[in-house]
Amino acid sequence: MWLLHSRTYELREFIDNEANKVGYAILSHTWDLDEVTFQDVQSWMVRHTRKLGWKKIDYCCRQARQEGIDRIRMDTVCIDKSSSAELSEAINSMFTWYRDAKICYAYLADIPAARWSARDHYSCLKDSRWFSRGWILQELLAPREMTLYGTDWNQLGTRHELSDLISQVSRIQVSALKGDEKKIGEFSIAQRMCWASRRETTRSEDIAYCLLGLFDVNMPLLYGEGGKKAFIRLQEEIMKNSDDHTLFAWDVPEGVESRLRDGYPYTDQLVRA
């Protein structure tokens, strides 16, 4: 597990439970085209600080320093995507890493301070891209503590303070928004699948892969298999560990591949007996 130092901006790899002993903050955000990468930070080329993605890294590190946290995890710079093994580990460990962080900073890049100050907080959150992405679901639910920030790192509030609004926007029950893994596990498989419906992923397979931690399962990543096969494999893995028959309330309708390319999971297709 790679972590960025909040003062020196240097990367260091931590093995097993070392990261938990050190303590770290973690960033939840949506990806853009001009992100700083693992290779950028390792080579420390000054030009990478001119990338658009550098701003949120700098914001995040400053916040961590204020809170006395020396280590940061953010997926753009802490995953070597040239290594398929490392990418697979990161995706299968994602829920755990967010759960074990001291705090999660959620960066909603499309909510400027002026709009938030206008007090229509529901519309701000509803229109934010952060609430539409498949990968964000685990990042929203797993952390014990979360603070949300807007465009210029203007603080929007904590997940606890905004829980009613977040519940309305995400259609996730307030009781699941407490950073308590046991509470999440009390919801049926069908209910947790509902939380994922209408969320988008860039690659069709990711609509299955982004749910691994939510159901406490692991499986190899096979990009190129298609979203339909990936989701069937996900169901099979869930079945090994659960006797919750609501798993079978979800079917894979015809034409799912085109729908997945458009960013819609087939979890919104409830089959009624």
mmCIF file of N, CA, C and O in Angstrom, residues 3 8 57 80 86 90 92 97 100 135 138 140 145 158 172 177 187 219 229 243-244 249 263 268:
data_model
loop_
_atom_site.group_PDB
_atom_site.id
_atom_site.type_symbol
_atom_site.label_atom_id
_atom_site.label_comp_id
_atom_site.label_asym_id
_atom_site.label_seq_id
_atom_site.Cartn_x
_atom_site.Cartn_y
_atom_site.Cartn_z
ATOM 1 N N LEU A 3 1.573 5.267 0.293
ATOM 2 C CA LEU A 3 1.033 6.463 0.927
ATOM 3 C C LEU A 3 1.930 7.653 0.608
ATOM 4 O O LEU A 3 3.153 7.526 0.522
ATOM 5 N N THR A 8 6.329 16.213 2.656
ATOM 6 C CA THR A 8 7.388 16.103 1.648
ATOM 7 C C THR A 8 6.857 15.694 0.279
ATOM 8 O O THR A 8 7.583 15.789 -0.713
ATOM 9 N N ILE A 57 -4.587 17.406 -4.665
ATOM 10 C CA ILE A 57 -3.546 16.758 -3.873
ATOM 11 C C ILE A 57 -2.994 17.738 -2.845
ATOM 12 O O ILE A 57 -2.823 17.408 -1.666
ATOM 13 N N ASP A 80 0.184 2.121 -8.862
ATOM 14 C CA ASP A 80 0.987 1.976 -10.074
ATOM 15 C C ASP A 80 0.161 1.180 -11.075
ATOM 16 O O ASP A 80 0.130 -0.043 -11.041
ATOM 17 N N GLU A 86 -0.839 -4.975 -8.851
ATOM 18 C CA GLU A 86 -1.074 -3.896 -7.903
ATOM 19 C C GLU A 86 -2.465 -3.302 -8.076
ATOM 20 O O GLU A 86 -3.141 -2.969 -7.100
ATOM 21 N N ALA A 90 -5.428 -3.253 -5.275
ATOM 22 C CA ALA A 90 -6.039 -1.993 -4.871
ATOM 23 C C ALA A 90 -7.561 -2.067 -4.952
ATOM 24 O O ALA A 90 -8.269 -1.608 -4.044
ATOM 25 N N ASN A 92 -9.480 -4.821 -4.937
ATOM 26 C CA ASN A 92 -10.009 -5.790 -3.975
ATOM 27 C C ASN A 92 -9.866 -5.319 -2.531
ATOM 28 O O ASN A 92 -10.593 -5.785 -1.649
ATOM 29 N N TRP A 97 -9.302 -0.271 2.833
ATOM 30 C CA TRP A 97 -8.433 0.891 2.971
ATOM 31 C C TRP A 97 -9.214 2.140 3.356
ATOM 32 O O TRP A 97 -8.746 2.953 4.146
ATOM 33 N N ASP A 100 -10.324 1.757 7.109
ATOM 34 C CA ASP A 100 -9.270 1.850 8.111
ATOM 35 C C ASP A 100 -8.628 3.232 8.200
ATOM 36 O O ASP A 100 -7.809 3.474 9.097
ATOM 37 N N TRP A 135 -17.670 3.954 -8.322
ATOM 38 C CA TRP A 135 -16.604 3.745 -7.345
ATOM 39 C C TRP A 135 -16.833 4.527 -6.058
ATOM 40 O O TRP A 135 -16.355 4.139 -4.988
ATOM 41 N N GLN A 138 -18.562 2.810 -2.419
ATOM 42 C CA GLN A 138 -17.774 2.263 -1.308
ATOM 43 C C GLN A 138 -17.080 3.380 -0.536
ATOM 44 O O GLN A 138 -16.968 3.328 0.692
ATOM 45 N N LEU A 140 -18.076 6.353 -0.056
ATOM 46 C CA LEU A 140 -19.051 7.051 0.777
ATOM 47 C C LEU A 140 -19.385 6.261 2.031
ATOM 48 O O LEU A 140 -19.527 6.829 3.120
ATOM 49 N N GLU A 145 -15.039 8.246 9.447
ATOM 50 C CA GLU A 145 -15.262 9.688 9.500
ATOM 51 C C GLU A 145 -15.067 10.276 8.111
ATOM 52 O O GLU A 145 -14.147 9.868 7.386
ATOM 53 N N THR A 158 -19.680 17.593 7.494
ATOM 54 C CA THR A 158 -19.322 16.187 7.673
ATOM 55 C C THR A 158 -20.442 15.308 7.118
ATOM 56 O O THR A 158 -21.570 15.765 6.900
ATOM 57 N N ILE A 172 -29.684 6.144 -0.154
ATOM 58 C CA ILE A 172 -29.117 5.213 0.830
ATOM 59 C C ILE A 172 -29.657 5.598 2.202
ATOM 60 O O ILE A 172 -29.643 6.765 2.569
ATOM 61 N N LEU A 177 -25.158 5.297 6.674
ATOM 62 C CA LEU A 177 -24.182 6.366 6.431
ATOM 63 C C LEU A 177 -23.417 6.736 7.698
ATOM 64 O O LEU A 177 -23.101 7.891 7.926
ATOM 65 N N PHE A 187 -28.223 -4.737 5.864
ATOM 66 C CA PHE A 187 -29.122 -4.532 4.729
ATOM 67 C C PHE A 187 -29.034 -5.715 3.779
ATOM 68 O O PHE A 187 -27.960 -6.296 3.580
ATOM 69 N N MET A 219 -12.383 -11.180 -6.058
ATOM 70 C CA MET A 219 -12.307 -11.961 -7.284
ATOM 71 C C MET A 219 -11.306 -11.307 -8.231
ATOM 72 O O MET A 219 -11.043 -10.104 -8.135
ATOM 73 N N LYS A 229 -20.676 -10.625 -17.822
ATOM 74 C CA LYS A 229 -19.936 -11.740 -17.224
ATOM 75 C C LYS A 229 -19.350 -11.346 -15.874
ATOM 76 O O LYS A 229 -19.345 -12.155 -14.937
ATOM 77 N N ASP A 243 -26.657 -16.725 2.256
ATOM 78 C CA ASP A 243 -27.881 -17.445 1.907
ATOM 79 C C ASP A 243 -29.050 -16.470 1.722
ATOM 80 O O ASP A 243 -30.215 -16.853 1.819
ATOM 81 N N ASP A 244 -28.717 -15.210 1.466
ATOM 82 C CA ASP A 244 -29.721 -14.177 1.243
ATOM 83 C C ASP A 244 -30.293 -14.346 -0.164
ATOM 84 O O ASP A 244 -29.636 -14.057 -1.164
ATOM 85 N N ALA A 249 -33.057 -11.732 -6.930
ATOM 86 C CA ALA A 249 -34.062 -10.775 -7.408
ATOM 87 C C ALA A 249 -33.537 -9.956 -8.573
ATOM 88 O O ALA A 249 -34.268 -9.175 -9.152
ATOM 89 N N GLY A 263 -23.499 3.485 -18.933
ATOM 90 C CA GLY A 263 -23.282 3.796 -17.522
ATOM 91 C C GLY A 263 -24.381 3.342 -16.587
ATOM 92 O O GLY A 263 -24.438 3.755 -15.447
ATOM 93 N N ASP A 268 -30.998 -2.197 -11.635
ATOM 94 C CA ASP A 268 -32.285 -1.535 -11.505
ATOM 95 C C ASP A 268 -33.385 -2.332 -12.202
ATOM 96 O O ASP A 268 -34.502 -1.887 -12.326
#
